[in-house]
């Protein structure tokens, strides 16, 4: 297989940075260029472990800057664009939808326009003909809407029915990607994933929020009755799935990537509490490192659980049917929830220097 040159948008964000780490570790011959605007959820420090890699480059910039994207595609002989950059927090989309329209719709359009200009309209790049290329768009299961408890899981043929400004903006971007393939011949693939968890996750999301709040003896907010169900996917399994789509996926196709792992939110919160209680009981050093975590130290982290008013338009259940991806690409998650969750919890306990400032900033923004 020939070497690839990848442009990864949003590569300093949670899923993007895990993909970049995974790709360089498993495809060391390839070049990876990260383009990230370093908004609140982008953290350049997450890329520190690979800063000295000769096959890695970082560019701070906006995906809406079409000229910049075209320049990067040409200068780095990029043949594969993996598009993670997105505003993704549903709560933020409810209170401030403008950024979601700008980044998720206009930003995706800007990337598609740049890719078409370079890969379709220009006969050569640096004197070399461009025959094969790939624009891979990373989307979400939320574009499919919501499920009842007994409904079958989402397949790639499920009709789109987004219910939040976030999911609507992602649905629009999915349609743009599809249109650029069918209208202009751009070689695209799209993947729709379930809820990711793992290292480098921004502290406002459920699992890292619960972990970091326990470490500060802060309330653990649970929307409504906490019975909203999500399918949870370890982030490195997601990266592995995208790799399979890039290497084996059919151009123009969508692929669902899931964890086969449905949990109610309140059960996730209770699990984190139980495991934190256990960690503090087994490791006296944690009390020294996290002196504010008095409830966990007493084996009572669950007493921090606080039920709050439900989110507006809160989807009840998401579930991914990854049969197509399993059958066509031999995709199977490597991590069980037990192993992935254990790795995630240990990472947060061992990497306070990464999340501490982000946590404090997110707490200040809530006030």
mmCIF file of C-alpha atoms in Angstrom:
data_model
loop_
_atom_site.group_PDB
_atom_site.id
_atom_site.type_symbol
_atom_site.label_atom_id
_atom_site.label_comp_id
_atom_site.label_asym_id
_atom_site.label_seq_id
_atom_site.Cartn_x
_atom_site.Cartn_y
_atom_site.Cartn_z
ATOM 1 C CA UNK A 1 0.000 0.000 0.000
ATOM 2 C CA UNK A 2 1.419 3.385 -1.018
ATOM 3 C CA UNK A 3 2.188 6.006 1.592
ATOM 4 C CA UNK A 4 -0.570 8.459 2.395
ATOM 5 C CA UNK A 5 -0.447 12.157 3.162
ATOM 6 C CA UNK A 6 -3.344 13.083 5.448
ATOM 7 C CA UNK A 7 -4.871 16.422 6.351
ATOM 8 C CA UNK A 8 -6.785 15.984 9.618
ATOM 9 C CA UNK A 9 -9.144 18.814 10.529
ATOM 10 C CA UNK A 10 -9.910 19.277 14.208
ATOM 11 C CA UNK A 11 -6.894 17.141 15.043
ATOM 12 C CA UNK A 12 -6.361 18.859 18.410
ATOM 13 C CA UNK A 13 -9.863 17.948 19.582
ATOM 14 C CA UNK A 14 -10.847 14.809 21.472
ATOM 15 C CA UNK A 15 -11.555 12.304 18.700
ATOM 16 C CA UNK A 16 -9.213 13.945 16.209
ATOM 17 C CA UNK A 17 -6.172 13.830 18.469
ATOM 18 C CA UNK A 18 -6.784 10.194 19.344
ATOM 19 C CA UNK A 19 -7.047 9.413 15.634
ATOM 20 C CA UNK A 20 -3.760 11.232 14.927
ATOM 21 C CA UNK A 21 -1.939 9.347 17.702
ATOM 22 C CA UNK A 22 -3.401 6.056 16.466
ATOM 23 C CA UNK A 23 -2.614 6.707 12.821
ATOM 24 C CA UNK A 24 1.019 7.663 13.318
ATOM 25 C CA UNK A 25 1.574 4.718 15.662
ATOM 26 C CA UNK A 26 0.106 2.247 13.175
ATOM 27 C CA UNK A 27 1.077 3.917 9.883
ATOM 28 C CA UNK A 28 4.500 5.438 10.647
ATOM 29 C CA UNK A 29 5.328 5.818 6.949
ATOM 30 C CA UNK A 30 2.477 8.287 6.402
ATOM 31 C CA UNK A 31 2.503 12.059 6.798
ATOM 32 C CA UNK A 32 -0.150 13.735 8.969
ATOM 33 C CA UNK A 33 -0.919 17.460 8.895
ATOM 34 C CA UNK A 34 -3.325 18.730 11.542
ATOM 35 C CA UNK A 35 -5.427 21.832 10.893
ATOM 36 C CA UNK A 36 -7.137 23.173 14.009
ATOM 37 C CA UNK A 37 -8.443 26.592 15.033
ATOM 38 C CA UNK A 38 -7.747 25.802 18.715
ATOM 39 C CA UNK A 39 -11.149 26.901 19.952
ATOM 40 C CA UNK A 40 -12.149 26.021 23.536
ATOM 41 C CA UNK A 41 -12.248 22.262 22.817
ATOM 42 C CA UNK A 42 -8.991 22.141 20.853
ATOM 43 C CA UNK A 43 -5.874 21.614 22.930
ATOM 44 C CA UNK A 44 -2.482 21.699 21.236
ATOM 45 C CA UNK A 45 -0.909 20.122 24.340
ATOM 46 C CA UNK A 46 -2.711 16.903 23.406
ATOM 47 C CA UNK A 47 -0.350 16.668 20.436
ATOM 48 C CA UNK A 48 2.837 17.153 22.493
ATOM 49 C CA UNK A 49 3.802 13.453 22.436
ATOM 50 C CA UNK A 50 4.182 13.565 18.634
ATOM 51 C CA UNK A 51 5.558 17.092 18.133
ATOM 52 C CA UNK A 52 9.028 15.733 17.283
ATOM 53 C CA UNK A 53 7.748 13.237 14.727
ATOM 54 C CA UNK A 54 9.154 14.234 11.321
ATOM 55 C CA UNK A 55 5.973 13.014 9.638
ATOM 56 C CA UNK A 56 3.748 15.320 11.703
ATOM 57 C CA UNK A 57 2.934 19.002 11.173
ATOM 58 C CA UNK A 58 0.514 21.337 12.920
ATOM 59 C CA UNK A 59 -1.178 24.364 11.374
ATOM 60 C CA UNK A 60 -3.406 26.704 13.347
ATOM 61 C CA UNK A 61 -6.203 27.809 11.077
ATOM 62 C CA UNK A 62 -9.905 27.834 10.293
ATOM 63 C CA UNK A 63 -11.570 25.285 8.023
ATOM 64 C CA UNK A 64 -13.669 28.158 6.650
ATOM 65 C CA UNK A 65 -10.464 29.572 5.115
ATOM 66 C CA UNK A 66 -10.757 27.828 1.752
ATOM 67 C CA UNK A 67 -7.545 29.330 0.398
ATOM 68 C CA UNK A 68 -5.563 28.008 3.357
ATOM 69 C CA UNK A 69 -7.013 24.523 2.930
ATOM 70 C CA UNK A 70 -6.176 24.532 -0.791
ATOM 71 C CA UNK A 71 -2.609 25.586 0.003
ATOM 72 C CA UNK A 72 -2.203 22.788 2.538
ATOM 73 C CA UNK A 73 -3.572 20.210 0.108
ATOM 74 C CA UNK A 74 -1.087 21.308 -2.533
ATOM 75 C CA UNK A 75 1.979 22.016 -0.372
ATOM 76 C CA UNK A 76 1.779 18.682 1.457
ATOM 77 C CA UNK A 77 0.615 16.571 -1.504
ATOM 78 C CA UNK A 78 -2.421 15.549 0.538
ATOM 79 C CA UNK A 79 -4.408 12.643 -0.866
ATOM 80 C CA UNK A 80 -6.596 11.947 2.182
ATOM 81 C CA UNK A 81 -8.629 14.490 4.147
ATOM 82 C CA UNK A 82 -10.182 13.289 7.421
ATOM 83 C CA UNK A 83 -12.696 15.826 8.670
ATOM 84 C CA UNK A 84 -13.270 15.869 12.441
ATOM 85 C CA UNK A 85 -13.516 19.627 13.005
ATOM 86 C CA UNK A 86 -16.941 20.417 14.447
ATOM 87 C CA UNK A 87 -18.815 22.123 17.195
ATOM 88 C CA UNK A 88 -20.247 19.111 19.007
ATOM 89 C CA UNK A 89 -21.751 19.883 22.409
ATOM 90 C CA UNK A 90 -25.560 19.748 22.277
ATOM 91 C CA UNK A 91 -26.060 22.098 25.230
ATOM 92 C CA UNK A 92 -23.918 24.750 23.568
ATOM 93 C CA UNK A 93 -25.873 24.348 20.318
ATOM 94 C CA UNK A 94 -29.108 25.120 22.173
ATOM 95 C CA UNK A 95 -27.803 28.321 23.770
ATOM 96 C CA UNK A 96 -25.604 29.442 20.861
ATOM 97 C CA UNK A 97 -26.409 27.747 17.534
ATOM 98 C CA UNK A 98 -24.593 30.276 15.301
ATOM 99 C CA UNK A 99 -21.164 28.679 15.803
ATOM 100 C CA UNK A 100 -22.594 25.276 14.862
ATOM 101 C CA UNK A 101 -24.003 26.565 11.581
ATOM 102 C CA UNK A 102 -20.727 28.331 10.777
ATOM 103 C CA UNK A 103 -18.341 25.488 11.586
ATOM 104 C CA UNK A 104 -20.346 22.385 10.816
ATOM 105 C CA UNK A 105 -22.108 23.533 7.650
ATOM 106 C CA UNK A 106 -20.102 26.427 6.183
ATOM 107 C CA UNK A 107 -16.820 24.863 7.346
ATOM 108 C CA UNK A 108 -17.608 21.524 5.700
ATOM 109 C CA UNK A 109 -18.641 23.317 2.524
ATOM 110 C CA UNK A 110 -15.338 25.214 2.547
ATOM 111 C CA UNK A 111 -13.389 21.957 2.804
ATOM 112 C CA UNK A 112 -15.401 20.325 0.032
ATOM 113 C CA UNK A 113 -14.866 23.342 -2.196
ATOM 114 C CA UNK A 114 -11.111 23.274 -1.567
ATOM 115 C CA UNK A 115 -10.927 19.521 -2.179
ATOM 116 C CA UNK A 116 -12.840 19.835 -5.442
ATOM 117 C CA UNK A 117 -10.671 22.731 -6.596
ATOM 118 C CA UNK A 118 -7.456 20.783 -5.991
ATOM 119 C CA UNK A 119 -8.383 17.147 -6.570
ATOM 120 C CA UNK A 120 -10.990 17.500 -9.332
ATOM 121 C CA UNK A 121 -10.431 20.810 -11.116
ATOM 122 C CA UNK A 122 -6.621 20.953 -11.138
ATOM 123 C CA UNK A 123 -5.063 18.401 -13.504
ATOM 124 C CA UNK A 124 -1.934 17.942 -11.377
ATOM 125 C CA UNK A 125 -0.517 18.687 -7.952
ATOM 126 C CA UNK A 126 3.201 19.518 -7.978
ATOM 127 C CA UNK A 127 3.380 18.062 -11.457
ATOM 128 C CA UNK A 128 1.826 14.737 -10.434
ATOM 129 C CA UNK A 129 -1.619 13.643 -11.599
ATOM 130 C CA UNK A 130 -4.142 13.096 -8.833
ATOM 131 C CA UNK A 131 -6.147 9.970 -9.535
ATOM 132 C CA UNK A 132 -6.976 8.568 -6.125
ATOM 133 C CA UNK A 133 -8.038 10.737 -3.229
ATOM 134 C CA UNK A 134 -10.391 10.460 -0.290
ATOM 135 C CA UNK A 135 -12.486 12.953 1.646
ATOM 136 C CA UNK A 136 -13.637 11.199 4.797
ATOM 137 C CA UNK A 137 -16.332 12.941 6.807
ATOM 138 C CA UNK A 138 -16.788 12.049 10.476
ATOM 139 C CA UNK A 139 -20.403 12.370 11.575
ATOM 140 C CA UNK A 140 -22.635 11.239 14.422
ATOM 141 C CA UNK A 141 -25.517 8.907 15.207
ATOM 142 C CA UNK A 142 -27.506 11.946 16.360
ATOM 143 C CA UNK A 143 -28.439 12.777 12.749
ATOM 144 C CA UNK A 144 -30.852 9.833 12.876
ATOM 145 C CA UNK A 145 -32.914 11.333 15.693
ATOM 146 C CA UNK A 146 -34.146 9.344 18.678
ATOM 147 C CA UNK A 147 -35.314 5.800 19.384
ATOM 148 C CA UNK A 148 -37.834 4.243 21.731
ATOM 149 C CA UNK A 149 -36.665 1.509 24.075
ATOM 150 C CA UNK A 150 -37.789 -1.323 21.762
ATOM 151 C CA UNK A 151 -36.911 0.238 18.388
ATOM 152 C CA UNK A 152 -34.230 -1.433 16.261
ATOM 153 C CA UNK A 153 -30.850 0.329 16.193
ATOM 154 C CA UNK A 154 -29.935 2.899 13.550
ATOM 155 C CA UNK A 155 -28.667 1.512 10.243
ATOM 156 C CA UNK A 156 -27.113 3.447 7.379
ATOM 157 C CA UNK A 157 -30.569 3.444 5.740
ATOM 158 C CA UNK A 158 -32.353 5.051 8.694
ATOM 159 C CA UNK A 159 -33.997 8.310 7.646
ATOM 160 C CA UNK A 160 -32.392 11.456 9.051
ATOM 161 C CA UNK A 161 -34.452 13.165 11.770
ATOM 162 C CA UNK A 162 -32.143 15.492 13.744
ATOM 163 C CA UNK A 163 -33.624 17.108 16.841
ATOM 164 C CA UNK A 164 -31.046 19.681 18.017
ATOM 165 C CA UNK A 165 -29.215 22.503 16.264
ATOM 166 C CA UNK A 166 -26.041 20.400 16.619
ATOM 167 C CA UNK A 167 -27.456 17.273 14.987
ATOM 168 C CA UNK A 168 -29.220 19.339 12.320
ATOM 169 C CA UNK A 169 -25.942 21.021 11.395
ATOM 170 C CA UNK A 170 -24.208 17.634 11.174
ATOM 171 C CA UNK A 171 -27.026 16.254 9.031
ATOM 172 C CA UNK A 172 -26.633 19.199 6.670
ATOM 173 C CA UNK A 173 -22.894 18.572 6.409
ATOM 174 C CA UNK A 174 -23.519 14.873 5.654
ATOM 175 C CA UNK A 175 -25.800 15.872 2.788
ATOM 176 C CA UNK A 176 -23.212 18.280 1.385
ATOM 177 C CA UNK A 177 -20.580 15.537 1.371
ATOM 178 C CA UNK A 178 -22.973 13.198 -0.428
ATOM 179 C CA UNK A 179 -23.828 15.898 -2.964
ATOM 180 C CA UNK A 180 -20.168 16.603 -3.790
ATOM 181 C CA UNK A 181 -19.688 12.934 -4.592
ATOM 182 C CA UNK A 182 -22.767 12.542 -6.757
ATOM 183 C CA UNK A 183 -22.465 15.921 -8.497
ATOM 184 C CA UNK A 184 -18.703 16.381 -8.911
ATOM 185 C CA UNK A 185 -17.226 12.908 -8.456
ATOM 186 C CA UNK A 186 -15.353 13.733 -5.262
ATOM 187 C CA UNK A 187 -14.268 10.445 -3.690
ATOM 188 C CA UNK A 188 -15.947 10.574 -0.281
ATOM 189 C CA UNK A 189 -16.882 8.318 2.601
ATOM 190 C CA UNK A 190 -18.838 9.164 5.737
ATOM 191 C CA UNK A 191 -18.903 7.439 9.114
ATOM 192 C CA UNK A 192 -21.572 7.934 11.771
ATOM 193 C CA UNK A 193 -20.376 7.049 15.249
ATOM 194 C CA UNK A 194 -21.924 6.584 18.662
ATOM 195 C CA UNK A 195 -20.801 8.360 21.873
ATOM 196 C CA UNK A 196 -17.022 8.248 22.204
ATOM 197 C CA UNK A 197 -15.106 8.080 25.472
ATOM 198 C CA UNK A 198 -11.419 7.844 26.348
ATOM 199 C CA UNK A 199 -8.286 9.980 26.893
ATOM 200 C CA UNK A 200 -8.154 13.706 26.036
ATOM 201 C CA UNK A 201 -11.945 14.127 26.365
ATOM 202 C CA UNK A 202 -12.967 17.713 27.164
ATOM 203 C CA UNK A 203 -14.248 17.930 30.770
ATOM 204 C CA UNK A 204 -17.728 19.185 29.850
ATOM 205 C CA UNK A 205 -18.729 15.763 28.423
ATOM 206 C CA UNK A 206 -20.421 13.167 30.631
ATOM 207 C CA UNK A 207 -17.701 10.728 31.718
ATOM 208 C CA UNK A 208 -14.852 13.238 32.229
ATOM 209 C CA UNK A 209 -17.301 15.683 33.845
ATOM 210 C CA UNK A 210 -18.368 13.093 36.407
ATOM 211 C CA UNK A 211 -14.756 12.047 37.093
ATOM 212 C CA UNK A 212 -13.439 15.582 37.529
ATOM 213 C CA UNK A 213 -16.439 16.745 39.566
ATOM 214 C CA UNK A 214 -15.953 13.838 41.968
ATOM 215 C CA UNK A 215 -12.311 14.866 42.360
ATOM 216 C CA UNK A 216 -13.521 18.337 43.371
ATOM 217 C CA UNK A 217 -16.547 17.246 45.468
ATOM 218 C CA UNK A 218 -18.856 19.054 43.058
ATOM 219 C CA UNK A 219 -22.439 17.981 42.221
ATOM 220 C CA UNK A 220 -22.842 15.338 39.508
ATOM 221 C CA UNK A 221 -25.625 16.723 37.287
ATOM 222 C CA UNK A 222 -28.004 14.156 35.791
ATOM 223 C CA UNK A 223 -30.626 15.362 33.296
ATOM 224 C CA UNK A 224 -34.248 14.433 34.011
ATOM 225 C CA UNK A 225 -34.600 10.839 35.205
ATOM 226 C CA UNK A 226 -31.178 9.827 33.843
ATOM 227 C CA UNK A 227 -32.680 7.064 31.709
ATOM 228 C CA UNK A 228 -31.442 8.437 28.400
ATOM 229 C CA UNK A 229 -29.633 5.579 26.651
ATOM 230 C CA UNK A 230 -26.459 5.905 24.594
ATOM 231 C CA UNK A 231 -24.158 3.465 22.801
ATOM 232 C CA UNK A 232 -20.581 4.005 24.061
ATOM 233 C CA UNK A 233 -17.526 3.557 21.822
ATOM 234 C CA UNK A 234 -13.906 3.653 23.017
ATOM 235 C CA UNK A 235 -12.211 6.363 20.993
ATOM 236 C CA UNK A 236 -9.343 4.200 19.722
ATOM 237 C CA UNK A 237 -11.874 1.708 18.374
ATOM 238 C CA UNK A 238 -13.405 4.621 16.494
ATOM 239 C CA UNK A 239 -9.980 5.476 15.022
ATOM 240 C CA UNK A 240 -9.568 1.834 14.047
ATOM 241 C CA UNK A 241 -12.945 1.891 12.327
ATOM 242 C CA UNK A 242 -12.061 5.007 10.318
ATOM 243 C CA UNK A 243 -8.811 3.368 9.255
ATOM 244 C CA UNK A 244 -10.806 0.424 7.886
ATOM 245 C CA UNK A 245 -13.178 2.775 6.042
ATOM 246 C CA UNK A 246 -10.222 4.583 4.452
ATOM 247 C CA UNK A 247 -8.479 1.383 3.435
ATOM 248 C CA UNK A 248 -11.417 -0.844 2.514
ATOM 249 C CA UNK A 249 -14.568 1.274 2.360
ATOM 250 C CA UNK A 250 -16.481 1.831 -0.857
ATOM 251 C CA UNK A 251 -16.413 5.377 -2.206
ATOM 252 C CA UNK A 252 -19.706 7.179 -1.734
ATOM 253 C CA UNK A 253 -20.827 4.945 1.135
ATOM 254 C CA UNK A 254 -21.774 5.649 4.756
ATOM 255 C CA UNK A 255 -20.579 3.359 7.548
ATOM 256 C CA UNK A 256 -21.895 3.180 11.106
ATOM 257 C CA UNK A 257 -19.219 2.720 13.782
ATOM 258 C CA UNK A 258 -20.552 1.679 17.181
ATOM 259 C CA UNK A 259 -19.515 0.025 20.413
ATOM 260 C CA UNK A 260 -22.364 -2.519 20.811
ATOM 261 C CA UNK A 261 -22.635 -1.084 24.289
ATOM 262 C CA UNK A 262 -25.852 0.653 25.407
ATOM 263 C CA UNK A 263 -25.985 2.275 28.844
ATOM 264 C CA UNK A 264 -28.454 4.590 30.557
ATOM 265 C CA UNK A 265 -26.808 7.844 31.647
ATOM 266 C CA UNK A 266 -27.598 7.293 35.324
ATOM 267 C CA UNK A 267 -25.960 3.842 35.164
ATOM 268 C CA UNK A 268 -22.811 5.412 33.709
ATOM 269 C CA UNK A 269 -22.780 7.961 36.530
ATOM 270 C CA UNK A 270 -23.246 5.271 39.165
ATOM 271 C CA UNK A 271 -20.474 3.170 37.616
ATOM 272 C CA UNK A 272 -18.045 6.094 37.717
ATOM 273 C CA UNK A 273 -18.958 6.699 41.372
ATOM 274 C CA UNK A 274 -18.453 3.042 42.278
ATOM 275 C CA UNK A 275 -15.110 2.830 40.526
ATOM 276 C CA UNK A 276 -13.872 6.092 42.033
ATOM 277 C CA UNK A 277 -14.820 4.877 45.509
ATOM 278 C CA UNK A 278 -12.867 1.693 44.822
ATOM 279 C CA UNK A 279 -9.837 3.541 43.452
ATOM 280 C CA UNK A 280 -9.596 5.752 46.540
ATOM 281 C CA UNK A 281 -10.020 2.747 48.839
ATOM 282 C CA UNK A 282 -7.257 0.816 47.086
ATOM 283 C CA UNK A 283 -4.753 3.646 46.577
ATOM 284 C CA UNK A 284 -4.072 5.953 49.565
ATOM 285 C CA UNK A 285 -1.887 8.127 47.305
ATOM 286 C CA UNK A 286 -5.022 9.430 45.567
ATOM 287 C CA UNK A 287 -6.164 11.195 48.741
ATOM 288 C CA UNK A 288 -2.895 13.154 48.733
ATOM 289 C CA UNK A 289 -3.170 14.053 45.055
ATOM 290 C CA UNK A 290 -6.879 14.912 45.232
ATOM 291 C CA UNK A 291 -7.556 16.268 48.741
ATOM 292 C CA UNK A 292 -10.900 17.811 47.724
ATOM 293 C CA UNK A 293 -12.405 14.409 46.859
ATOM 294 C CA UNK A 294 -13.777 13.796 50.351
ATOM 295 C CA UNK A 295 -16.879 11.879 49.202
ATOM 296 C CA UNK A 296 -14.856 9.416 47.125
ATOM 297 C CA UNK A 297 -12.384 8.997 49.977
ATOM 298 C CA UNK A 298 -15.320 8.108 52.242
ATOM 299 C CA UNK A 299 -16.657 5.662 49.628
ATOM 300 C CA UNK A 300 -19.693 7.857 49.016
ATOM 301 C CA UNK A 301 -19.167 9.568 45.650
ATOM 302 C CA UNK A 302 -22.743 8.684 44.671
ATOM 303 C CA UNK A 303 -23.992 11.191 47.252
ATOM 304 C CA UNK A 304 -22.885 13.923 44.837
ATOM 305 C CA UNK A 305 -25.495 12.863 42.239
ATOM 306 C CA UNK A 306 -27.911 15.741 41.613
ATOM 307 C CA UNK A 307 -30.914 15.505 39.276
ATOM 308 C CA UNK A 308 -31.428 18.656 37.195
ATOM 309 C CA UNK A 309 -34.051 19.869 34.736
ATOM 310 C CA UNK A 310 -33.910 17.898 31.518
ATOM 311 C CA UNK A 311 -32.274 19.327 28.416
ATOM 312 C CA UNK A 312 -34.663 20.878 25.877
ATOM 313 C CA UNK A 313 -35.590 18.330 23.204
ATOM 314 C CA UNK A 314 -33.419 15.658 24.831
ATOM 315 C CA UNK A 315 -33.238 12.532 22.641
ATOM 316 C CA UNK A 316 -34.185 9.428 24.624
ATOM 317 C CA UNK A 317 -32.059 6.736 23.027
ATOM 318 C CA UNK A 318 -29.344 6.275 20.399
ATOM 319 C CA UNK A 319 -28.168 2.856 19.235
ATOM 320 C CA UNK A 320 -25.890 1.926 16.342
ATOM 321 C CA UNK A 321 -26.286 -1.151 14.144
ATOM 322 C CA UNK A 322 -22.790 -1.647 12.716
ATOM 323 C CA UNK A 323 -23.633 -4.806 10.729
ATOM 324 C CA UNK A 324 -22.646 -3.249 7.400
ATOM 325 C CA UNK A 325 -19.278 -2.094 8.774
ATOM 326 C CA UNK A 326 -18.733 -5.495 10.406
ATOM 327 C CA UNK A 327 -19.586 -7.420 7.230
ATOM 328 C CA UNK A 328 -17.816 -5.237 4.657
ATOM 329 C CA UNK A 329 -14.786 -4.098 6.650
ATOM 330 C CA UNK A 330 -14.462 -6.762 9.381
ATOM 331 C CA UNK A 331 -14.845 -4.067 12.003
ATOM 332 C CA UNK A 332 -15.233 -5.269 15.595
ATOM 333 C CA UNK A 333 -14.490 -3.092 18.659
ATOM 334 C CA UNK A 334 -11.340 -4.319 20.407
ATOM 335 C CA UNK A 335 -12.175 -2.796 23.794
ATOM 336 C CA UNK A 336 -15.040 -3.999 25.930
ATOM 337 C CA UNK A 337 -16.657 -1.294 28.009
ATOM 338 C CA UNK A 338 -14.964 -2.726 31.085
ATOM 339 C CA UNK A 339 -11.452 -2.503 29.601
ATOM 340 C CA UNK A 340 -12.014 0.821 27.846
ATOM 341 C CA UNK A 341 -13.580 2.399 30.914
ATOM 342 C CA UNK A 342 -10.727 1.221 33.144
ATOM 343 C CA UNK A 343 -8.176 2.739 30.753
ATOM 344 C CA UNK A 344 -10.127 5.996 30.649
ATOM 345 C CA UNK A 345 -10.463 6.336 34.406
ATOM 346 C CA UNK A 346 -6.771 5.607 34.959
ATOM 347 C CA UNK A 347 -5.825 8.159 32.302
ATOM 348 C CA UNK A 348 -7.770 10.962 34.015
ATOM 349 C CA UNK A 349 -6.374 10.110 37.433
ATOM 350 C CA UNK A 350 -2.835 10.090 36.008
ATOM 351 C CA UNK A 351 -3.123 13.211 33.813
ATOM 352 C CA UNK A 352 -4.363 16.016 36.033
ATOM 353 C CA UNK A 353 -1.871 18.368 34.387
ATOM 354 C CA UNK A 354 -3.761 17.944 31.079
ATOM 355 C CA UNK A 355 -7.315 18.553 32.323
ATOM 356 C CA UNK A 356 -6.917 20.817 35.365
ATOM 357 C CA UNK A 357 -6.925 24.182 33.564
ATOM 358 C CA UNK A 358 -9.611 23.027 31.118
ATOM 359 C CA UNK A 359 -11.786 21.977 34.047
ATOM 360 C CA UNK A 360 -11.378 25.306 35.813
ATOM 361 C CA UNK A 361 -12.120 27.224 32.617
ATOM 362 C CA UNK A 362 -15.271 25.201 31.998
ATOM 363 C CA UNK A 363 -16.413 25.800 35.584
ATOM 364 C CA UNK A 364 -15.870 29.544 35.198
ATOM 365 C CA UNK A 365 -17.815 29.606 31.918
ATOM 366 C CA UNK A 366 -20.843 28.105 33.701
ATOM 367 C CA UNK A 367 -21.075 31.046 36.117
#
